[in-house]
Coordinates of C-alpha atoms in Angstrom, one line a residue:
X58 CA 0.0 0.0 0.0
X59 CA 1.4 3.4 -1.1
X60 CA 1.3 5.2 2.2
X61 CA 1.8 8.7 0.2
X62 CA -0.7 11.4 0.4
X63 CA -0.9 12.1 -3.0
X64 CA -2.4 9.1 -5.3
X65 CA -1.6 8.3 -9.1
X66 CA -4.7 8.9 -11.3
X67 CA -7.5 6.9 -11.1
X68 CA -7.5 3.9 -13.4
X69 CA -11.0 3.6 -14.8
X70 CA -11.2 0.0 -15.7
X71 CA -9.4 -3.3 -15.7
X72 CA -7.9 -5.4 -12.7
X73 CA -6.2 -2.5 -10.5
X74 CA -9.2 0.0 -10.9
X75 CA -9.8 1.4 -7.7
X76 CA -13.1 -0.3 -7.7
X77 CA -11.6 -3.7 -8.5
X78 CA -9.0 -2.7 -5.6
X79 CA -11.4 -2.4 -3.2
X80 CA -13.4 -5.7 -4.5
X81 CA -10.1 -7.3 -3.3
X82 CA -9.7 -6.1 -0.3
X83 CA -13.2 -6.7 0.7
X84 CA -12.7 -10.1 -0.8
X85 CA -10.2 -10.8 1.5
X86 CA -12.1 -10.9 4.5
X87 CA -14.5 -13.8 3.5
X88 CA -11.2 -15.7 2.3
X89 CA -10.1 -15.4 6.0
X90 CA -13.9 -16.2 7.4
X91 CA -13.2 -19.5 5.1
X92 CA -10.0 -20.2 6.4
X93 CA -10.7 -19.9 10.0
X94 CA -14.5 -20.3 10.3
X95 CA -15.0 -23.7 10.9
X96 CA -12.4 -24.4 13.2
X97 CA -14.6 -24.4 16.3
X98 CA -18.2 -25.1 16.4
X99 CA -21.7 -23.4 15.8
X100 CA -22.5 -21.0 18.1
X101 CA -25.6 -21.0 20.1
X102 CA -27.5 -18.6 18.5
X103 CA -26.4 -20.6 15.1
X104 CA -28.3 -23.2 16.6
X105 CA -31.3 -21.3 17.0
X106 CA -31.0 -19.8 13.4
X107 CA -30.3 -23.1 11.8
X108 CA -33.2 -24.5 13.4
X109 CA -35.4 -21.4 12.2
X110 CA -34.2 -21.9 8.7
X111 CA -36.3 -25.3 8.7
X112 CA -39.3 -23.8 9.6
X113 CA -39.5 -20.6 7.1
X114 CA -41.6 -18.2 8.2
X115 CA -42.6 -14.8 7.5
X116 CA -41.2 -13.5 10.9
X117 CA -39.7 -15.4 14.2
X118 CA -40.4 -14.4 17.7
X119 CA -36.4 -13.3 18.0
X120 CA -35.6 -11.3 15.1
X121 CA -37.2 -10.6 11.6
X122 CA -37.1 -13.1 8.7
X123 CA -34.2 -12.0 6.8
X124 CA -31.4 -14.2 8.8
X125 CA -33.0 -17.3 8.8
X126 CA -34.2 -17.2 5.1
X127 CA -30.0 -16.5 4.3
X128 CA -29.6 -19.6 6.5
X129 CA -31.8 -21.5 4.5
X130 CA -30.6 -20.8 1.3
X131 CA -27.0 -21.7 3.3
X132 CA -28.3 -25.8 4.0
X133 CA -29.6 -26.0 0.8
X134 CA -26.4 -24.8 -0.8
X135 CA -23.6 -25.8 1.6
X136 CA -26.1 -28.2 4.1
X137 CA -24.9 -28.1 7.3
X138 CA -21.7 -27.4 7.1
X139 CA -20.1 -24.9 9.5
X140 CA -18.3 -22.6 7.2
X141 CA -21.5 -23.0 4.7
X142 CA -23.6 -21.9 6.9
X143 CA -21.5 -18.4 8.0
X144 CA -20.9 -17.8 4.2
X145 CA -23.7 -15.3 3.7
X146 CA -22.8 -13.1 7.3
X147 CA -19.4 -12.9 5.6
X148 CA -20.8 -11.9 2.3
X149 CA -22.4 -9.3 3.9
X150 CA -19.8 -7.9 5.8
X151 CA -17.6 -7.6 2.9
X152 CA -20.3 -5.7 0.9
X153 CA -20.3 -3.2 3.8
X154 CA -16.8 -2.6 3.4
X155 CA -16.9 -2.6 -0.2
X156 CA -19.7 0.1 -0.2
X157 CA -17.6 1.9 2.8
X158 CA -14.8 2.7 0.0
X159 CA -16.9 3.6 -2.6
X160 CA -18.5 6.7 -0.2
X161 CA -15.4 8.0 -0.3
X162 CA -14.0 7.6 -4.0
X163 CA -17.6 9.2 -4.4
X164 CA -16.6 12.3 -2.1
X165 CA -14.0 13.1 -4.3
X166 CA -11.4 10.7 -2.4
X167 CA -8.4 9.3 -3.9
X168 CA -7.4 5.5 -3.6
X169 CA -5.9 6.3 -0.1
X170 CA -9.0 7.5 1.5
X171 CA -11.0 4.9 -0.5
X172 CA -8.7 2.2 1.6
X173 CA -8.4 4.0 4.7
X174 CA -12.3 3.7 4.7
X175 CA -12.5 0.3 3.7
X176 CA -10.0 -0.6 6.1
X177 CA -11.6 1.0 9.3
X178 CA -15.2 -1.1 9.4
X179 CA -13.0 -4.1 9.1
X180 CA -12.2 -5.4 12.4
X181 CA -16.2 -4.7 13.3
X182 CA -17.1 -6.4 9.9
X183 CA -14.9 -9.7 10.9
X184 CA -16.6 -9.8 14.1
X185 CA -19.8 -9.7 12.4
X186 CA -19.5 -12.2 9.5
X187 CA -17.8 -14.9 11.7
X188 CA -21.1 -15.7 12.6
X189 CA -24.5 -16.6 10.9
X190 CA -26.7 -13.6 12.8
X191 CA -28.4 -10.6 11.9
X192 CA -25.8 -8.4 12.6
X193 CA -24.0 -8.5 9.4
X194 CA -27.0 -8.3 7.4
X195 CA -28.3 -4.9 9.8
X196 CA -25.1 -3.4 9.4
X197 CA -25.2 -3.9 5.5
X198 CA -28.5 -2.2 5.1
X199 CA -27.5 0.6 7.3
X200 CA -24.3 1.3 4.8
X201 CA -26.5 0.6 2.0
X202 CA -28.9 3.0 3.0
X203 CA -26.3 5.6 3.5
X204 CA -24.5 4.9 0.2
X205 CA -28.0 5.2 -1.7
X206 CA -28.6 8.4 0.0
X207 CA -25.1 9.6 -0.9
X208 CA -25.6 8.9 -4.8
X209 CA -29.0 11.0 -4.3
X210 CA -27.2 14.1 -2.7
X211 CA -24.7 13.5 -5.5
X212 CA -26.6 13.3 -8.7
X213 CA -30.3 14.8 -7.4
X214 CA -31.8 12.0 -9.0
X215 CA -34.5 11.2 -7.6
X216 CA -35.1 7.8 -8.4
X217 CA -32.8 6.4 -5.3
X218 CA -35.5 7.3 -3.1
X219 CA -36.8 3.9 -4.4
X220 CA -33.4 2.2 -3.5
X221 CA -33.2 4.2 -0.1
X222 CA -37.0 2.4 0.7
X223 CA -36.0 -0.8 -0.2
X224 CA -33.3 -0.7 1.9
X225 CA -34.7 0.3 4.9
X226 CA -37.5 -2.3 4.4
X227 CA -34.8 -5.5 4.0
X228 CA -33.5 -3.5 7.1
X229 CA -36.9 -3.9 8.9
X230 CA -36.9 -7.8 7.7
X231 CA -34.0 -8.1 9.4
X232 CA -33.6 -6.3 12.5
X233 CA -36.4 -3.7 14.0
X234 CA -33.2 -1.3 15.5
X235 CA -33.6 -0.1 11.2
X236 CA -36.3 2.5 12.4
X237 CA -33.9 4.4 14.2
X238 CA -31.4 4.7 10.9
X239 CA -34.5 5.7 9.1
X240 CA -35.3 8.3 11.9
X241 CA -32.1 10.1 10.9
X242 CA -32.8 9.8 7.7
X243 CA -35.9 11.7 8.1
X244 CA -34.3 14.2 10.3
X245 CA -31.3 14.8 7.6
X246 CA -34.5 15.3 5.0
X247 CA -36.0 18.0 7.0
X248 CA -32.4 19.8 8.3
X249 CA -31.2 20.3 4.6
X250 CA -31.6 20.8 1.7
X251 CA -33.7 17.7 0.6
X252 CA -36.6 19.3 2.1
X253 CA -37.5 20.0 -1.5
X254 CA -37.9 16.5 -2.5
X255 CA -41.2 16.1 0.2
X256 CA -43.4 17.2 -3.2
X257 CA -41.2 14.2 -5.2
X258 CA -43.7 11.2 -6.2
X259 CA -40.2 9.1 -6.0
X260 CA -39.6 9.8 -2.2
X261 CA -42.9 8.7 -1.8
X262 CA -42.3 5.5 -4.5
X263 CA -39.7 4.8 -1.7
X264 CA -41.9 5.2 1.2
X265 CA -44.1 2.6 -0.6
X266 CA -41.7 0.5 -1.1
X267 CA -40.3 0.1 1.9
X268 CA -44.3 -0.5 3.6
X269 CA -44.5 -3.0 1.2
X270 CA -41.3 -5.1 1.3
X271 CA -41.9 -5.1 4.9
X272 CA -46.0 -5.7 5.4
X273 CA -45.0 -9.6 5.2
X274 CA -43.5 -9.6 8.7
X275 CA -46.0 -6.7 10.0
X276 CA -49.3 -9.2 9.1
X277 CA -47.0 -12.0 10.7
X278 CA -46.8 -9.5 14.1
X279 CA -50.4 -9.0 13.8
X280 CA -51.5 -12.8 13.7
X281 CA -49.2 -13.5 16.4
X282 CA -50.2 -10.4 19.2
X283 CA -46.6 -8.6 18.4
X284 CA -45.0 -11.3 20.1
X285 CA -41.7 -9.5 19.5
X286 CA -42.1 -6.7 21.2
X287 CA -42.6 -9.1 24.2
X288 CA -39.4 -10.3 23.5
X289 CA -37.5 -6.9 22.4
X290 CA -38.9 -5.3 26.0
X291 CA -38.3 -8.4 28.3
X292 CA -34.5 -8.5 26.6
X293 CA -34.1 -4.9 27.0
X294 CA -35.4 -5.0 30.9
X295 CA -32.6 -7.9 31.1
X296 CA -29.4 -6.5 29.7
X297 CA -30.1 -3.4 31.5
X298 CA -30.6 -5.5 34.7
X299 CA -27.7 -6.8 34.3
X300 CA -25.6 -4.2 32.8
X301 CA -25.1 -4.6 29.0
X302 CA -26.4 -1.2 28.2
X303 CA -24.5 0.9 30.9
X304 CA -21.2 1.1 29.0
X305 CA -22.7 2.6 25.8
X306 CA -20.1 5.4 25.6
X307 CA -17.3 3.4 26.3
X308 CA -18.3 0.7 23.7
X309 CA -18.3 3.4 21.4
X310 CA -14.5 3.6 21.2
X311 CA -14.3 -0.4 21.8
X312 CA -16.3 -0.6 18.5
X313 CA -14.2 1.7 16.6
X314 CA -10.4 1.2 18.6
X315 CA -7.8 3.3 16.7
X316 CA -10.3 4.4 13.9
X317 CA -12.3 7.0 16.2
X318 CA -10.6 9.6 15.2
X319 CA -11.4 9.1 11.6
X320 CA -15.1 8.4 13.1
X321 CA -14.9 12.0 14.5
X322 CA -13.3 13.4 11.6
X323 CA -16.0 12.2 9.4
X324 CA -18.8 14.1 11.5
X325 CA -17.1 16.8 11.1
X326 CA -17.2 16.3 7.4
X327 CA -21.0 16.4 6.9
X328 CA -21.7 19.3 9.4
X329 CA -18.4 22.1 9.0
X330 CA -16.8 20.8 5.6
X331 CA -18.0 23.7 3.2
X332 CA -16.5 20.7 0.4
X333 CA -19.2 18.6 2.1
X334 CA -22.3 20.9 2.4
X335 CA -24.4 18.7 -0.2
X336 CA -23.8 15.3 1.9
X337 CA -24.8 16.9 4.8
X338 CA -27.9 14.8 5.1
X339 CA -25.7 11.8 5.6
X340 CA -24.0 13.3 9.3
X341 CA -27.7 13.0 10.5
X342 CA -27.2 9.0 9.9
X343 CA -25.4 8.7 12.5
X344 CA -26.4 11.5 14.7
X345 CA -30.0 10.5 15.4
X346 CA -29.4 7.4 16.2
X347 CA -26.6 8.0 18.3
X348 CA -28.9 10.1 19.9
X349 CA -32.1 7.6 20.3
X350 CA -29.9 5.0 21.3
X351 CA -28.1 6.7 24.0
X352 CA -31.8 7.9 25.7
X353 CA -33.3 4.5 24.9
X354 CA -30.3 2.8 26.6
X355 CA -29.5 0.1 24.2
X356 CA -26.3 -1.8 23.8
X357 CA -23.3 -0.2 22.4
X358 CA -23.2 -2.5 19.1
X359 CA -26.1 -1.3 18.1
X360 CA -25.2 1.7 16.6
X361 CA -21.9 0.2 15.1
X362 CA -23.7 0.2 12.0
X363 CA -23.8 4.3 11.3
X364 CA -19.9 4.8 11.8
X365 CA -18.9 3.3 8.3
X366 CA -20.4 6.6 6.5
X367 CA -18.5 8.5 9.3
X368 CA -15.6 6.7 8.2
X369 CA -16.0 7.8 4.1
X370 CA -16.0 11.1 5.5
X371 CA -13.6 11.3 8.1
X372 CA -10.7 9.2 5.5
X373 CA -11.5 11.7 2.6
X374 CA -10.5 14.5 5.8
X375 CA -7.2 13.1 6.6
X376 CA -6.2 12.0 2.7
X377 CA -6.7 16.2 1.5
X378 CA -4.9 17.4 5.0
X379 CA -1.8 15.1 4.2
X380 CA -1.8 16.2 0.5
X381 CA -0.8 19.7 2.0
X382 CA 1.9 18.5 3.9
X383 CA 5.0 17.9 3.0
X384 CA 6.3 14.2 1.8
X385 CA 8.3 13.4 4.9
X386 CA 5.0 14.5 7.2
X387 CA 2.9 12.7 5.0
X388 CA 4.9 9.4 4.9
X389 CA 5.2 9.7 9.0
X390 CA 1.6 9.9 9.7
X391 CA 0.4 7.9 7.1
X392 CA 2.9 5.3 8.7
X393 CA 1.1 5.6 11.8
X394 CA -2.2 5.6 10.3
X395 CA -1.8 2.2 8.4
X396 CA -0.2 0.8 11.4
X397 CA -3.2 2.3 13.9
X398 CA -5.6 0.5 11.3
X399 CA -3.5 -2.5 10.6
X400 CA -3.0 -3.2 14.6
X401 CA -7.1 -2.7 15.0
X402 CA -7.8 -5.5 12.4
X403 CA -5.1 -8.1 14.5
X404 CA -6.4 -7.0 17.8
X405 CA -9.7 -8.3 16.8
X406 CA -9.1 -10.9 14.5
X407 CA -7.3 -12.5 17.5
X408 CA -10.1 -12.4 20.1
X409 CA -12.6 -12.7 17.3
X410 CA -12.1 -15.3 14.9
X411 CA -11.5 -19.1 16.2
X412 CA -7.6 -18.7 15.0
X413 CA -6.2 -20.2 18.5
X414 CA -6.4 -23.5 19.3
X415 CA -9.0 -24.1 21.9
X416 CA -6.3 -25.4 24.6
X417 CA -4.1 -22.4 24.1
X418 CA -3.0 -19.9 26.4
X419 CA -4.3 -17.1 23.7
X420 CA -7.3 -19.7 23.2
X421 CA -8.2 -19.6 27.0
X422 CA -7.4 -15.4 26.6
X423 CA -9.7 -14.6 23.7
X424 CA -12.6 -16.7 25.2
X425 CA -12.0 -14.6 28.6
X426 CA -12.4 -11.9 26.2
X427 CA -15.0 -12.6 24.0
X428 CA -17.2 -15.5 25.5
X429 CA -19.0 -15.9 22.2
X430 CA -16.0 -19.0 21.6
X431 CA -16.9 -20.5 24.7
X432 CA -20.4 -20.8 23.3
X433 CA -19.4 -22.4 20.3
X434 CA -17.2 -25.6 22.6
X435 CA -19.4 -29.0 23.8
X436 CA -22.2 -28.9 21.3
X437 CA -21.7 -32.2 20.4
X438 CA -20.3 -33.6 23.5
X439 CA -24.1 -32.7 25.1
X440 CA -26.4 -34.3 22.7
X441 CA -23.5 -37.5 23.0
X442 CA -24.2 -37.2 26.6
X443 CA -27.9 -36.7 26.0
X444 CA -28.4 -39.9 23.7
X445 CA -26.2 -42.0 26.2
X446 CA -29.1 -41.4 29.0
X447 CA -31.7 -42.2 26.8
X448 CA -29.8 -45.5 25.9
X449 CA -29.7 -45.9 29.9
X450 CA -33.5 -46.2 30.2
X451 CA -35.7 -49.2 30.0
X452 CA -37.1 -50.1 26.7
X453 CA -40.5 -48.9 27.4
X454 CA -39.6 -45.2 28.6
X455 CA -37.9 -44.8 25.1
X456 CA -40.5 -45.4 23.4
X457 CA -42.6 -42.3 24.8
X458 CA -39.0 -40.1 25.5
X459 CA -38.9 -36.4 24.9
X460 CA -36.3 -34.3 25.6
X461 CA -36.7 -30.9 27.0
X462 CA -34.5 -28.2 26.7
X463 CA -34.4 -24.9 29.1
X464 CA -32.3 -22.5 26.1
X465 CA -32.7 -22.6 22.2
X466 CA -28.9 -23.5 22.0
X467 CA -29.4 -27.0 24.1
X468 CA -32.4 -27.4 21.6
X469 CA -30.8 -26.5 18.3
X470 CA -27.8 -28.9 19.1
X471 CA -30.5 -31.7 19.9
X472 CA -32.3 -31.2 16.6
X473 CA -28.8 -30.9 14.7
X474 CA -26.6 -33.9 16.2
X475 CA -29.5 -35.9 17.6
X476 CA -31.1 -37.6 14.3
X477 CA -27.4 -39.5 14.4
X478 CA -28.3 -40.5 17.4
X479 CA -32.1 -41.7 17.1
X480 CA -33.2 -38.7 19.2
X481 CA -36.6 -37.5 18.7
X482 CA -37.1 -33.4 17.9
X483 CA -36.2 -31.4 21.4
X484 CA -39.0 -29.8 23.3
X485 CA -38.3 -25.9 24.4
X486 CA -39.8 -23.1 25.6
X487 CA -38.0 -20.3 24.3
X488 CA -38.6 -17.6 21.7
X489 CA -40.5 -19.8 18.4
X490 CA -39.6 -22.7 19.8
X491 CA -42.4 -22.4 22.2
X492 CA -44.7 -22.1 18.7
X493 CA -44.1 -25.3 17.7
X494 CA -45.9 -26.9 21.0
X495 CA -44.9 -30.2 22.7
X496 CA -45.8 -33.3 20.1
X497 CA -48.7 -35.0 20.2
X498 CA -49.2 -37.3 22.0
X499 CA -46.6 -35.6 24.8
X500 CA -43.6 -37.7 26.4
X501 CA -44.5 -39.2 29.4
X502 CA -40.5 -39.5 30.4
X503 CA -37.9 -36.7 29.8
X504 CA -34.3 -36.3 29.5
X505 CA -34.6 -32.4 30.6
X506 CA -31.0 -30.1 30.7
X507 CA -30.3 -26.1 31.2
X508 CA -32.8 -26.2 34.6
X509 CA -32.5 -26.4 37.7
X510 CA -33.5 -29.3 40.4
X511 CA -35.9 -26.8 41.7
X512 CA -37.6 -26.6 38.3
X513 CA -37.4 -30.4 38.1
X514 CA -38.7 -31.1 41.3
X515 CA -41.3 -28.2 41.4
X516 CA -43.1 -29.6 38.2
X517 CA -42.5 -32.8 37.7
X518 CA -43.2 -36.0 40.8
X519 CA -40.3 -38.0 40.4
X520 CA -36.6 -36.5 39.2
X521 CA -32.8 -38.2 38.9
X522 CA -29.6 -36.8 37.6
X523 CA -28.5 -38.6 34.2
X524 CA -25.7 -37.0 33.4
X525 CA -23.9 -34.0 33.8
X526 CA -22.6 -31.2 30.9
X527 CA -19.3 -31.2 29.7
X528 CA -16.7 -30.5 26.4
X529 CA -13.2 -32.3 25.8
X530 CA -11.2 -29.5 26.6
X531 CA -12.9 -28.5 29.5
X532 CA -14.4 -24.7 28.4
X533 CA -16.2 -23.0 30.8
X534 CA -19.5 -21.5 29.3
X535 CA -23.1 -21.5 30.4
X536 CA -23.6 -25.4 28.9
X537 CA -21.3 -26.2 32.0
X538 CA -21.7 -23.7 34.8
X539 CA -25.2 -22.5 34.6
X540 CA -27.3 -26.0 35.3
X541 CA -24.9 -28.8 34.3
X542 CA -27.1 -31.3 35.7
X543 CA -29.1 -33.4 32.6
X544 CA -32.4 -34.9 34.6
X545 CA -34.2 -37.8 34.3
X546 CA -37.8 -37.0 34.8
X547 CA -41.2 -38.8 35.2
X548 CA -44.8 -37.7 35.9
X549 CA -45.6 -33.9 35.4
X550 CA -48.0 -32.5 38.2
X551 CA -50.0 -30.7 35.9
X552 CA -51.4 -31.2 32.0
X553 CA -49.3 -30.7 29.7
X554 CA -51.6 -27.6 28.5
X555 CA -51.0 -25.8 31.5
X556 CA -47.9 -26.7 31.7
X557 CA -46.7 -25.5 28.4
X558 CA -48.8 -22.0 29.0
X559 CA -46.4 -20.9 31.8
X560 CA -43.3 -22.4 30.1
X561 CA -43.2 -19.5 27.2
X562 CA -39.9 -18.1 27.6
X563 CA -37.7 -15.2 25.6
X564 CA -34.2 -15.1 25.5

């Protein structure tokens, strides 16, 4: 990489364009999601996903549809393989960076801001596409959104009001934290100088289109009593219980590590650049729902999604201050640039990605630091431990066996690993698992796991221990220090029908 302030001319086509540059680059991170995604195990929200996919619907109790439609189209492609199934969160994560350097060759930026861009979202973006959740899909829309919205402030035509609504309705399909990008939107509409497009029949083409791409899921919320706003308000009440939401500042730089600065620079691009007045609209992307999360105390991801269009701005900053400088100042901070950048993407990378080997001292480190690895250990060990109880049991309890499971990861590893095994579908109460109701006619014994005794004894008349969780390198996560204990259980006090009415959980 050229580290010099001043960039050779643009080629306009063939394999070193500056397009086909950044192609590459963005290319590169789903090599190294190949490479390195499959060398633990499937998360347990994977679990959950996978196990959505199978039952495509027009909206789940957890999230939109978007996610688990991707993961379909990932078993009937890849089936279940691990990598297969992550392939699409890493697709999308490299179109965000891909469409993070474009902003900025659009600004007027030269192939070292078009890079610096890129390069900034990247350690986020790895994080994101190493696994199969909506994240990487929300934080694509969000930079699609704000790309679409830049090629309007560009060219003033009109007609991308249409791509800007279908944008924010794939955003709705996939995660409801959209309305708050489209909030800014609306406020950067009515604070510039696009408040002349409110008589355009296209902005309102856009409006349309975004109702309709998303009406599927809103007649799914209305047949089901807006079951997710049950779940969205009992998982807000919890993370603020138990204090994911009171670092939101501080996540803030966590997110963004060495690249705030080029974050801040970029704000200051769309609101005091006089270069920048006609973008302006694009600050208030970020802005607004900086602002909405921070009073709505959500979690400090959330709003990783607005910094890439603060990063267009902010690289297209530094590249015209270093072209001012002279070539020894340029090379030096440009040096220390590339390696703030560079160091960002490694930092990550090596608490992110499952690089280290599970028994490693940096193994055992990145899990202390990011216990999304733990959750991705023992998967298999459990349902193994799992079928060996039920091959424990008398002949005739196996024949009426169900297994219940307290979380959706304990259920999507049962439904995943357990045909091998001859186990029959898990039984769970959590988010849409709960929807899909108990079988008929219901177990009368039950391998249950991720309660407690006091559940087991409270509902059911006669309880054993049948095992206990565990994982062949011995990785604590909630599998094995939550409620290790895997019951035997007999008799339940009460119907099944009443039962299963109090046993709706969200998580």
């Amino acid at each position: 990489m050229d580290l010099q302030a001043a960039d050779p001319p643009r080629s306009q086509s063939g394999w070193t364009s500056d397009v086909a540059l950044l192609v590459y680059l963005a290319a590169a991170t789903v090599v190294i999601h190949l490479f390195t995604g499959g060398r633990y195990g499937f998360h347990r929200d994977e679990l959950a996903t996978l196990d959505d996919a199978r039952h495509l619907a027009w909206g789940y109790v957890a999230y939109p549809p978007v996610t688990p439609f991707f993961g379909r189209v990932s078993l009937a492609l890849f089936g279940t393989s691990l990598t297969g199934f992550r392939f699409f969160a890493a697709l999308a994560a490299a179109g965000s960076v891909l469409l993070t350097g474009l902003m900025a060759r659009e600004f007027g930026g030269g192939r070292t801001s078009q890079w610096m861009a890129a390069v900034a979202p990247i350690p986020f973006c790895l994080l994101a596409g190493n696994l199969m959740q909506y994240v990487a899909f929300d934080y694509l829309w969000w930079v699609l959104l704000a790309y679409f919205a830049m090629r309007l402030c560009t060219t003033d035509d009109r007609r991308w009001w249409v791509a800007m609504g279908a944008a924010i309705g794939l955003g709705m399909l996939t995660k409801y934290s959209m309305i708050f990008c489209a909030a800014g939107l609306v406020t950067g509409v009515l604070a510039t100088h696009l408040r002349r497009h409110l008589q355009s029949r296209w902005l309102w083409l856009g409006v349309a289109c975004s109702l309709l791409i998303f009406l599927p899921n809103l007649i799914w919320q209305v047949q089901n009593h807006f079951v997710s706003l049950d779940f969205l308000r009992h998982i807000h009440e919890r993370d603020i219980r138990i204090g994911r939401t009171r670092d939101f500042l501080p996540d803030q730089l966590e997110i963004n590590l060495l690249a705030a600065p080029i974050a801040i620079l970029g704000l200051y691009f769309y609101f005091f650049s006089a270069n920048a007045s006609r973008w302006r609209t694009l600050g208030w992307l970020y802005v607004i729902p900086f602002i909405l999360f921070l009073l709505a105390r959500g979690r400090g991801y959330y709003l990783a999604p607005a910094y890439p269009v603060l990063f267009a701005g902010g690289a297209v900053m530094i590249e015209r201050f270093l072209r001012r400088l002279s070539r020894p100042w340029s090379l030096s901070i440009s040096a220390v640039i590339w390696l703030a950048l560079i160091s960002d993407i490694a930092i990550i990378g090596a608490v992110a990605l499952p690089i280290a080997p599970i028994d490693s001292r940096w193994g055992k480190a990145a899990m202390q630091k990011n216990d999304d690895l733990a959750e991705e250990i023992g998967w298999p060990e459990l349902v193994e431990t799992v079928a060996g109880i039920r091959d424990s049991l008398p002949e005739s309890e196996r024949r009426g066996l169900g297994i219940l499971a307290g979380n959706y990861g304990e259920a999507g590893a049962i439904n995943l690993y357990g045909p091998r095994y001859g186990l029959p579908t898990a039984i769970c109460g959590t988010n849409s698992y709960w929807k899909r109701g108990y079988g008929d006619p219901p177990p009368e014994t039950l391998i249950v796991l991720g309660v407690s005794r006091e559940f087991v004894e409270h509902y059911f008349e006669q309880s054993e221990v049948g095992g206990r969780s565990w994982n062949r390198h011995g990785v604590a996560n909630e599998e094995t220090t939550r409620h290790p204990d895997i019951f035997v259980c007999r008799r339940l006090r009460q119907s099944w029908a009443e039962f299963w009415k109090g046993f709706q959980r969200f998580g």
